[in-house]
Amino acid sequence: MIWLGLLVLACMVAFAIYVSMPKTDDQSKRPFGRVAIALIPVLGAIGLYSFLGNPTLPAQPYADRDGERNLAAAAAAAGNVTDPNYKTDQQIRKLLNQIVLSLEVNPRNLQGWVVLARGSLRLGNLDRAVAAFARAYALSGHNPLLAIEYADTRITSQNGEIDSTSRDLVLHALGQMPNHLLARYYYGMMLKQNDKSDQALRVLIDLYRDIPKDDPLGNATASEIKSLQSKVDQKIEAD
């Protein structure tokens, strides 16, 4: 499993810390103090996994994720000690710094790139998140789940614009997973941006029927349907 690779990496870092730490003359404290400090990366990896979630899980549009702060607000609050998530952000930042160092040693660590991408996104660092997802996607052999998450992040960083790279990612994901909700959503958005309002409306209406009631993707889809329906109605009246 993906998280197991991260845990193994953390154990390797812990062992390196243990070996490199200077020894003390106090025989009673020597092993316990070194072991306690060396275990920090392992515990941190477990905590980071529990916070960011399983890298194989499907994504939702980041602007609509239930319980997640707006990206701009997250970036603005990253250095604000009064923010309730400040300590969490600080912990993630420290752990990501460790992962960056490990990736310099082993740049083919897929798990490391996925965690770096998601952690960077959580901190509002969209540029690094996009770059990390690009590396993870390539190393995964073009995994369709990573394709849509990479596209989602890339589109977010471009204020909703779907460029040719994002388009190819969405189409690849949709080809492998024709019922994937997020892939279908972005396919509808692609049609909308190409001025194919009628087709986009049909795609999004069909999608909306399949979205679970408690899925935040439903709100975004309903809003797009309303906007497209108004545009189509205006076009009919003009004709």
PDB file of C-alpha atoms in Angstrom:
ATOM      1  CA  MET A   1       0.000   0.000   0.000  1.00  0.00           C
ATOM      2  CA  ILE A   2       1.073   3.569  -0.654  1.00  0.00           C
ATOM      3  CA  TRP A   3       1.123   4.609   2.997  1.00  0.00           C
ATOM      4  CA  LEU A   4       3.440   1.707   3.828  1.00  0.00           C
ATOM      5  CA  GLY A   5       6.131   3.179   1.588  1.00  0.00           C
ATOM      6  CA  LEU A   6       5.942   6.461   3.474  1.00  0.00           C
ATOM      7  CA  LEU A   7       6.222   4.624   6.801  1.00  0.00           C
ATOM      8  CA  VAL A   8       9.264   2.657   5.608  1.00  0.00           C
ATOM      9  CA  LEU A   9      10.875   5.903   4.456  1.00  0.00           C
ATOM     10  CA  ALA A  10      10.217   7.446   7.862  1.00  0.00           C
ATOM     11  CA  CYS A  11      11.800   4.428   9.568  1.00  0.00           C
ATOM     12  CA  MET A  12      14.918   4.847   7.422  1.00  0.00           C
ATOM     13  CA  VAL A  13      15.133   8.503   8.405  1.00  0.00           C
ATOM     14  CA  ALA A  14      14.667   7.537  12.052  1.00  0.00           C
ATOM     15  CA  PHE A  15      17.489   5.008  11.874  1.00  0.00           C
ATOM     16  CA  ALA A  16      19.784   7.596  10.262  1.00  0.00           C
ATOM     17  CA  ILE A  17      18.978  10.069  13.047  1.00  0.00           C
ATOM     18  CA  TYR A  18      19.621   7.413  15.718  1.00  0.00           C
ATOM     19  CA  VAL A  19      23.002   6.460  14.288  1.00  0.00           C
ATOM     20  CA  SER A  20      24.140  10.064  13.768  1.00  0.00           C
ATOM     21  CA  MET A  21      23.229  11.316  17.251  1.00  0.00           C
ATOM     22  CA  PRO A  22      26.173  11.804  19.645  1.00  0.00           C
ATOM     23  CA  LYS A  23      26.385   9.348  22.503  1.00  0.00           C
ATOM     24  CA  THR A  24      26.185  10.420  26.128  1.00  0.00           C
ATOM     25  CA  ASP A  25      28.130   9.140  29.115  1.00  0.00           C
ATOM     26  CA  ASP A  26      24.909   8.546  31.039  1.00  0.00           C
ATOM     27  CA  GLN A  27      24.272   4.855  30.366  1.00  0.00           C
ATOM     28  CA  SER A  28      20.693   5.000  31.738  1.00  0.00           C
ATOM     29  CA  LYS A  29      19.564   7.810  29.440  1.00  0.00           C
ATOM     30  CA  ARG A  30      21.608   7.067  26.319  1.00  0.00           C
ATOM     31  CA  PRO A  31      19.365   4.569  24.465  1.00  0.00           C
ATOM     32  CA  PHE A  32      16.035   6.024  25.539  1.00  0.00           C
ATOM     33  CA  GLY A  33      16.811   9.619  24.556  1.00  0.00           C
ATOM     34  CA  ARG A  34      18.206   8.667  21.159  1.00  0.00           C
ATOM     35  CA  VAL A  35      15.296   6.339  20.419  1.00  0.00           C
ATOM     36  CA  ALA A  36      12.725   8.960  21.438  1.00  0.00           C
ATOM     37  CA  ILE A  37      14.174  11.564  19.081  1.00  0.00           C
ATOM     38  CA  ALA A  38      14.667   9.074  16.275  1.00  0.00           C
ATOM     39  CA  LEU A  39      10.999   8.045  16.412  1.00  0.00           C
ATOM     40  CA  ILE A  40       9.813  11.566  15.582  1.00  0.00           C
ATOM     41  CA  PRO A  41       9.801  11.021  11.749  1.00  0.00           C
ATOM     42  CA  VAL A  42       7.876   7.740  12.145  1.00  0.00           C
ATOM     43  CA  LEU A  43       5.200   9.297  14.319  1.00  0.00           C
ATOM     44  CA  GLY A  44       5.083  12.295  11.999  1.00  0.00           C
ATOM     45  CA  ALA A  45       4.539  10.103   8.948  1.00  0.00           C
ATOM     46  CA  ILE A  46       1.644   8.336  10.664  1.00  0.00           C
ATOM     47  CA  GLY A  47       0.118  11.677  11.620  1.00  0.00           C
ATOM     48  CA  LEU A  48       0.545  13.099   8.123  1.00  0.00           C
ATOM     49  CA  TYR A  49      -1.099  10.045   6.589  1.00  0.00           C
ATOM     50  CA  SER A  50      -4.058  10.265   8.950  1.00  0.00           C
ATOM     51  CA  PHE A  51      -4.506  13.962   8.110  1.00  0.00           C
ATOM     52  CA  LEU A  52      -4.061  13.878   4.323  1.00  0.00           C
ATOM     53  CA  GLY A  53      -5.773  10.544   3.751  1.00  0.00           C
ATOM     54  CA  ASN A  54      -5.066   7.649   1.442  1.00  0.00           C
ATOM     55  CA  PRO A  55      -3.404   8.845  -1.800  1.00  0.00           C
ATOM     56  CA  THR A  56      -5.496   6.368  -3.802  1.00  0.00           C
ATOM     57  CA  LEU A  57      -8.821   7.920  -2.830  1.00  0.00           C
ATOM     58  CA  PRO A  58     -10.703   9.823  -5.568  1.00  0.00           C
ATOM     59  CA  ALA A  59     -10.699  13.593  -5.428  1.00  0.00           C
ATOM     60  CA  GLN A  60     -13.367  16.296  -5.325  1.00  0.00           C
ATOM     61  CA  PRO A  61     -13.043  19.907  -6.503  1.00  0.00           C
ATOM     62  CA  TYR A  62     -10.890  21.588  -3.876  1.00  0.00           C
ATOM     63  CA  ALA A  63     -13.100  24.657  -3.770  1.00  0.00           C
ATOM     64  CA  ASP A  64     -16.033  22.480  -2.686  1.00  0.00           C
ATOM     65  CA  ARG A  65     -14.447  20.047  -0.230  1.00  0.00           C
ATOM     66  CA  ASP A  66     -16.517  19.736   2.899  1.00  0.00           C
ATOM     67  CA  GLY A  67     -14.705  21.089   5.954  1.00  0.00           C
ATOM     68  CA  GLU A  68     -11.623  22.276   4.076  1.00  0.00           C
ATOM     69  CA  ARG A  69     -10.583  25.916   4.194  1.00  0.00           C
ATOM     70  CA  ASN A  70     -10.465  28.055   1.096  1.00  0.00           C
ATOM     71  CA  LEU A  71      -6.980  27.841  -0.432  1.00  0.00           C
ATOM     72  CA  ALA A  72      -6.428  31.589  -0.403  1.00  0.00           C
ATOM     73  CA  ALA A  73      -7.461  31.768   3.245  1.00  0.00           C
ATOM     74  CA  ALA A  74      -5.155  28.877   4.076  1.00  0.00           C
ATOM     75  CA  ALA A  75      -2.210  30.632   2.469  1.00  0.00           C
ATOM     76  CA  ALA A  76      -2.992  33.913   4.217  1.00  0.00           C
ATOM     77  CA  ALA A  77      -3.382  32.242   7.610  1.00  0.00           C
ATOM     78  CA  ALA A  78      -0.287  30.053   7.362  1.00  0.00           C
ATOM     79  CA  GLY A  79       1.780  32.442   9.482  1.00  0.00           C
ATOM     80  CA  ASN A  80      -0.996  33.599  11.804  1.00  0.00           C
ATOM     81  CA  VAL A  81      -0.577  32.104  15.282  1.00  0.00           C
ATOM     82  CA  THR A  82      -4.184  33.031  16.120  1.00  0.00           C
ATOM     83  CA  ASP A  83      -5.510  30.775  13.372  1.00  0.00           C
ATOM     84  CA  PRO A  84      -6.911  27.511  14.841  1.00  0.00           C
ATOM     85  CA  ASN A  85      -5.108  25.462  12.169  1.00  0.00           C
ATOM     86  CA  TYR A  86      -1.742  27.178  12.641  1.00  0.00           C
ATOM     87  CA  LYS A  87      -0.156  24.363  14.619  1.00  0.00           C
ATOM     88  CA  THR A  88      -1.417  21.782  12.161  1.00  0.00           C
ATOM     89  CA  ASP A  89      -0.030  23.771   9.241  1.00  0.00           C
ATOM     90  CA  GLN A  90       3.303  24.123  11.013  1.00  0.00           C
ATOM     91  CA  GLN A  91       3.498  20.388  11.648  1.00  0.00           C
ATOM     92  CA  ILE A  92       2.691  19.590   8.032  1.00  0.00           C
ATOM     93  CA  ARG A  93       5.288  22.089   6.821  1.00  0.00           C
ATOM     94  CA  LYS A  94       8.015  20.447   8.913  1.00  0.00           C
ATOM     95  CA  LEU A  95       7.065  16.979   7.700  1.00  0.00           C
ATOM     96  CA  LEU A  96       7.005  18.103   4.077  1.00  0.00           C
ATOM     97  CA  ASN A  97      10.507  19.537   4.502  1.00  0.00           C
ATOM     98  CA  GLN A  98      11.650  16.064   5.561  1.00  0.00           C
ATOM     99  CA  ILE A  99       9.933  14.519   2.541  1.00  0.00           C
ATOM    100  CA  VAL A 100      11.623  17.015   0.208  1.00  0.00           C
ATOM    101  CA  LEU A 101      15.011  15.939   1.573  1.00  0.00           C
ATOM    102  CA  SER A 102      14.117  12.274   1.125  1.00  0.00           C
ATOM    103  CA  LEU A 103      13.012  12.882  -2.480  1.00  0.00           C
ATOM    104  CA  GLU A 104      16.396  14.404  -3.242  1.00  0.00           C
ATOM    105  CA  VAL A 105      17.879  11.036  -2.281  1.00  0.00           C
ATOM    106  CA  ASN A 106      15.193   8.917  -3.939  1.00  0.00           C
ATOM    107  CA  PRO A 107      13.343  10.950  -6.616  1.00  0.00           C
ATOM    108  CA  ARG A 108      11.401   7.873  -7.753  1.00  0.00           C
ATOM    109  CA  ASN A 109       9.446   7.576  -4.500  1.00  0.00           C
ATOM    110  CA  LEU A 110       5.848   7.745  -5.736  1.00  0.00           C
ATOM    111  CA  GLN A 111       4.387   7.878  -2.238  1.00  0.00           C
ATOM    112  CA  GLY A 112       6.609  10.789  -1.304  1.00  0.00           C
ATOM    113  CA  TRP A 113       5.518  12.858  -4.313  1.00  0.00           C
ATOM    114  CA  VAL A 114       1.813  12.200  -3.627  1.00  0.00           C
ATOM    115  CA  VAL A 115       2.115  13.259   0.015  1.00  0.00           C
ATOM    116  CA  LEU A 116       4.189  16.301  -0.984  1.00  0.00           C
ATOM    117  CA  ALA A 117       1.514  17.285  -3.521  1.00  0.00           C
ATOM    118  CA  ARG A 118      -1.384  16.964  -1.105  1.00  0.00           C
ATOM    119  CA  GLY A 119       0.464  18.588   1.755  1.00  0.00           C
ATOM    120  CA  SER A 120       1.530  21.513  -0.429  1.00  0.00           C
ATOM    121  CA  LEU A 121      -2.040  21.956  -1.588  1.00  0.00           C
ATOM    122  CA  ARG A 122      -3.233  21.963   2.012  1.00  0.00           C
ATOM    123  CA  LEU A 123      -0.788  24.798   2.750  1.00  0.00           C
ATOM    124  CA  GLY A 124      -1.883  26.778  -0.305  1.00  0.00           C
ATOM    125  CA  ASN A 125       1.349  26.211  -2.268  1.00  0.00           C
ATOM    126  CA  LEU A 126      -0.338  25.485  -5.600  1.00  0.00           C
ATOM    127  CA  ASP A 127       2.787  25.691  -7.750  1.00  0.00           C
ATOM    128  CA  ARG A 128       4.586  23.032  -5.725  1.00  0.00           C
ATOM    129  CA  ALA A 129       1.425  20.919  -5.553  1.00  0.00           C
ATOM    130  CA  VAL A 130       1.047  20.955  -9.340  1.00  0.00           C
ATOM    131  CA  ALA A 131       4.721  20.076  -9.867  1.00  0.00           C
ATOM    132  CA  ALA A 132       4.565  17.253  -7.323  1.00  0.00           C
ATOM    133  CA  PHE A 133       1.383  15.800  -8.837  1.00  0.00           C
ATOM    134  CA  ALA A 134       3.050  15.893 -12.256  1.00  0.00           C
ATOM    135  CA  ARG A 135       5.963  13.798 -10.941  1.00  0.00           C
ATOM    136  CA  ALA A 136       3.636  11.409  -9.107  1.00  0.00           C
ATOM    137  CA  TYR A 137       1.450  10.968 -12.182  1.00  0.00           C
ATOM    138  CA  ALA A 138       4.434  10.133 -14.374  1.00  0.00           C
ATOM    139  CA  LEU A 139       5.893   7.691 -11.838  1.00  0.00           C
ATOM    140  CA  SER A 140       2.515   5.970 -11.399  1.00  0.00           C
ATOM    141  CA  GLY A 141       2.390   4.948 -15.046  1.00  0.00           C
ATOM    142  CA  HIS A 142      -0.446   7.424 -15.692  1.00  0.00           C
ATOM    143  CA  ASN A 143      -2.771   6.227 -12.938  1.00  0.00           C
ATOM    144  CA  PRO A 144      -6.272   7.596 -13.764  1.00  0.00           C
ATOM    145  CA  LEU A 145      -7.037   8.541 -10.154  1.00  0.00           C
ATOM    146  CA  LEU A 146      -3.861  10.609  -9.990  1.00  0.00           C
ATOM    147  CA  ALA A 147      -4.677  11.999 -13.428  1.00  0.00           C
ATOM    148  CA  ILE A 148      -7.925  13.561 -12.236  1.00  0.00           C
ATOM    149  CA  GLU A 149      -6.395  14.801  -8.988  1.00  0.00           C
ATOM    150  CA  TYR A 150      -3.496  16.327 -10.931  1.00  0.00           C
ATOM    151  CA  ALA A 151      -5.976  17.939 -13.333  1.00  0.00           C
ATOM    152  CA  ASP A 152      -8.105  19.192 -10.444  1.00  0.00           C
ATOM    153  CA  THR A 153      -5.090  20.852  -8.820  1.00  0.00           C
ATOM    154  CA  ARG A 154      -3.858  22.291 -12.098  1.00  0.00           C
ATOM    155  CA  ILE A 155      -7.286  23.739 -12.932  1.00  0.00           C
ATOM    156  CA  THR A 156      -7.514  25.221  -9.421  1.00  0.00           C
ATOM    157  CA  SER A 157      -4.141  26.917  -9.893  1.00  0.00           C
ATOM    158  CA  GLN A 158      -5.393  28.432 -13.172  1.00  0.00           C
ATOM    159  CA  ASN A 159      -8.579  29.855 -11.677  1.00  0.00           C
ATOM    160  CA  GLY A 160     -10.818  27.287 -13.338  1.00  0.00           C
ATOM    161  CA  GLU A 161      -9.306  27.440 -16.816  1.00  0.00           C
ATOM    162  CA  ILE A 162      -8.792  24.047 -18.467  1.00  0.00           C
ATOM    163  CA  ASP A 163      -5.668  24.071 -20.637  1.00  0.00           C
ATOM    164  CA  SER A 164      -4.565  21.344 -23.048  1.00  0.00           C
ATOM    165  CA  THR A 165      -2.660  19.420 -20.354  1.00  0.00           C
ATOM    166  CA  SER A 166      -5.640  19.407 -17.997  1.00  0.00           C
ATOM    167  CA  ARG A 167      -7.920  18.431 -20.878  1.00  0.00           C
ATOM    168  CA  ASP A 168      -5.754  15.415 -21.722  1.00  0.00           C
ATOM    169  CA  LEU A 169      -5.676  14.380 -18.062  1.00  0.00           C
ATOM    170  CA  VAL A 170      -9.461  14.592 -17.748  1.00  0.00           C
ATOM    171  CA  LEU A 171     -10.031  12.653 -20.966  1.00  0.00           C
ATOM    172  CA  HIS A 172      -7.540   9.980 -19.877  1.00  0.00           C
ATOM    173  CA  ALA A 173      -9.263   9.590 -16.514  1.00  0.00           C
ATOM    174  CA  LEU A 174     -12.701   9.535 -18.141  1.00  0.00           C
ATOM    175  CA  GLY A 175     -11.573   6.913 -20.638  1.00  0.00           C
ATOM    176  CA  GLN A 176     -10.391   4.636 -17.837  1.00  0.00           C
ATOM    177  CA  MET A 177     -13.207   5.490 -15.413  1.00  0.00           C
ATOM    178  CA  PRO A 178     -16.304   6.561 -17.418  1.00  0.00           C
ATOM    179  CA  ASN A 179     -18.453   6.795 -14.274  1.00  0.00           C
ATOM    180  CA  HIS A 180     -16.003   8.825 -12.192  1.00  0.00           C
ATOM    181  CA  LEU A 181     -17.975  11.816 -10.907  1.00  0.00           C
ATOM    182  CA  LEU A 182     -15.180  14.377 -10.895  1.00  0.00           C
ATOM    183  CA  ALA A 183     -13.969  13.363 -14.365  1.00  0.00           C
ATOM    184  CA  ARG A 184     -17.520  13.787 -15.684  1.00  0.00           C
ATOM    185  CA  TYR A 185     -17.802  17.183 -13.984  1.00  0.00           C
ATOM    186  CA  TYR A 186     -14.662  18.493 -15.624  1.00  0.00           C
ATOM    187  CA  TYR A 187     -15.713  17.039 -18.970  1.00  0.00           C
ATOM    188  CA  GLY A 188     -18.858  19.132 -18.717  1.00  0.00           C
ATOM    189  CA  MET A 189     -16.761  22.168 -17.845  1.00  0.00           C
ATOM    190  CA  MET A 190     -14.566  21.514 -20.867  1.00  0.00           C
ATOM    191  CA  LEU A 191     -17.632  21.549 -23.104  1.00  0.00           C
ATOM    192  CA  LYS A 192     -18.810  24.770 -21.467  1.00  0.00           C
ATOM    193  CA  GLN A 193     -15.471  26.493 -22.079  1.00  0.00           C
ATOM    194  CA  ASN A 194     -15.641  25.382 -25.715  1.00  0.00           C
ATOM    195  CA  ASP A 195     -19.042  27.125 -26.055  1.00  0.00           C
ATOM    196  CA  LYS A 196     -20.895  23.827 -26.338  1.00  0.00           C
ATOM    197  CA  SER A 197     -23.545  24.804 -23.831  1.00  0.00           C
ATOM    198  CA  ASP A 198     -26.200  22.292 -24.929  1.00  0.00           C
ATOM    199  CA  GLN A 199     -23.811  19.347 -24.635  1.00  0.00           C
ATOM    200  CA  ALA A 200     -22.357  20.610 -21.374  1.00  0.00           C
ATOM    201  CA  LEU A 201     -25.846  20.974 -19.909  1.00  0.00           C
ATOM    202  CA  ARG A 202     -26.765  17.384 -20.811  1.00  0.00           C
ATOM    203  CA  VAL A 203     -23.529  16.034 -19.316  1.00  0.00           C
ATOM    204  CA  LEU A 204     -23.974  17.937 -16.059  1.00  0.00           C
ATOM    205  CA  ILE A 205     -27.668  17.076 -15.711  1.00  0.00           C
ATOM    206  CA  ASP A 206     -26.844  13.374 -16.118  1.00  0.00           C
ATOM    207  CA  LEU A 207     -24.010  13.786 -13.617  1.00  0.00           C
ATOM    208  CA  TYR A 208     -26.229  15.518 -11.071  1.00  0.00           C
ATOM    209  CA  ARG A 209     -28.616  12.547 -11.029  1.00  0.00           C
ATOM    210  CA  ASP A 210     -25.750  10.269  -9.977  1.00  0.00           C
ATOM    211  CA  ILE A 211     -24.195  12.486  -7.286  1.00  0.00           C
ATOM    212  CA  PRO A 212     -24.969  11.389  -3.701  1.00  0.00           C
ATOM    213  CA  LYS A 213     -26.961  13.951  -1.735  1.00  0.00           C
ATOM    214  CA  ASP A 214     -24.175  14.543   0.792  1.00  0.00           C
ATOM    215  CA  ASP A 215     -21.460  15.020  -1.850  1.00  0.00           C
ATOM    216  CA  PRO A 216     -20.281  18.679  -2.049  1.00  0.00           C
ATOM    217  CA  LEU A 217     -19.763  18.187  -5.786  1.00  0.00           C
ATOM    218  CA  GLY A 218     -23.543  18.445  -6.074  1.00  0.00           C
ATOM    219  CA  ASN A 219     -23.557  22.142  -5.161  1.00  0.00           C
ATOM    220  CA  ALA A 220     -20.980  23.023  -7.801  1.00  0.00           C
ATOM    221  CA  THR A 221     -22.814  20.965 -10.434  1.00  0.00           C
ATOM    222  CA  ALA A 222     -26.194  22.498  -9.601  1.00  0.00           C
ATOM    223  CA  SER A 223     -24.733  25.991  -9.904  1.00  0.00           C
ATOM    224  CA  GLU A 224     -23.245  25.215 -13.327  1.00  0.00           C
ATOM    225  CA  ILE A 225     -26.525  23.692 -14.520  1.00  0.00           C
ATOM    226  CA  LYS A 226     -28.411  26.833 -13.512  1.00  0.00           C
ATOM    227  CA  SER A 227     -25.888  29.046 -15.319  1.00  0.00           C
ATOM    228  CA  LEU A 228     -25.916  26.921 -18.469  1.00  0.00           C
ATOM    229  CA  GLN A 229     -29.703  26.637 -18.516  1.00  0.00           C
ATOM    230  CA  SER A 230     -29.983  30.418 -18.406  1.00  0.00           C
ATOM    231  CA  LYS A 231     -27.498  30.729 -21.258  1.00  0.00           C
ATOM    232  CA  VAL A 232     -29.344  28.156 -23.370  1.00  0.00           C
ATOM    233  CA  ASP A 233     -32.697  29.846 -22.709  1.00  0.00           C
ATOM    234  CA  GLN A 234     -31.292  33.215 -23.765  1.00  0.00           C
ATOM    235  CA  LYS A 235     -29.948  31.676 -26.962  1.00  0.00           C
ATOM    236  CA  ILE A 236     -33.357  30.152 -27.753  1.00  0.00           C
ATOM    237  CA  GLU A 237     -35.091  33.479 -27.184  1.00  0.00           C
ATOM    238  CA  ALA A 238     -32.556  35.252 -29.411  1.00  0.00           C
ATOM    239  CA  ASP A 239     -33.191  32.781 -32.221  1.00  0.00           C
TER     240      ASP A 239
END
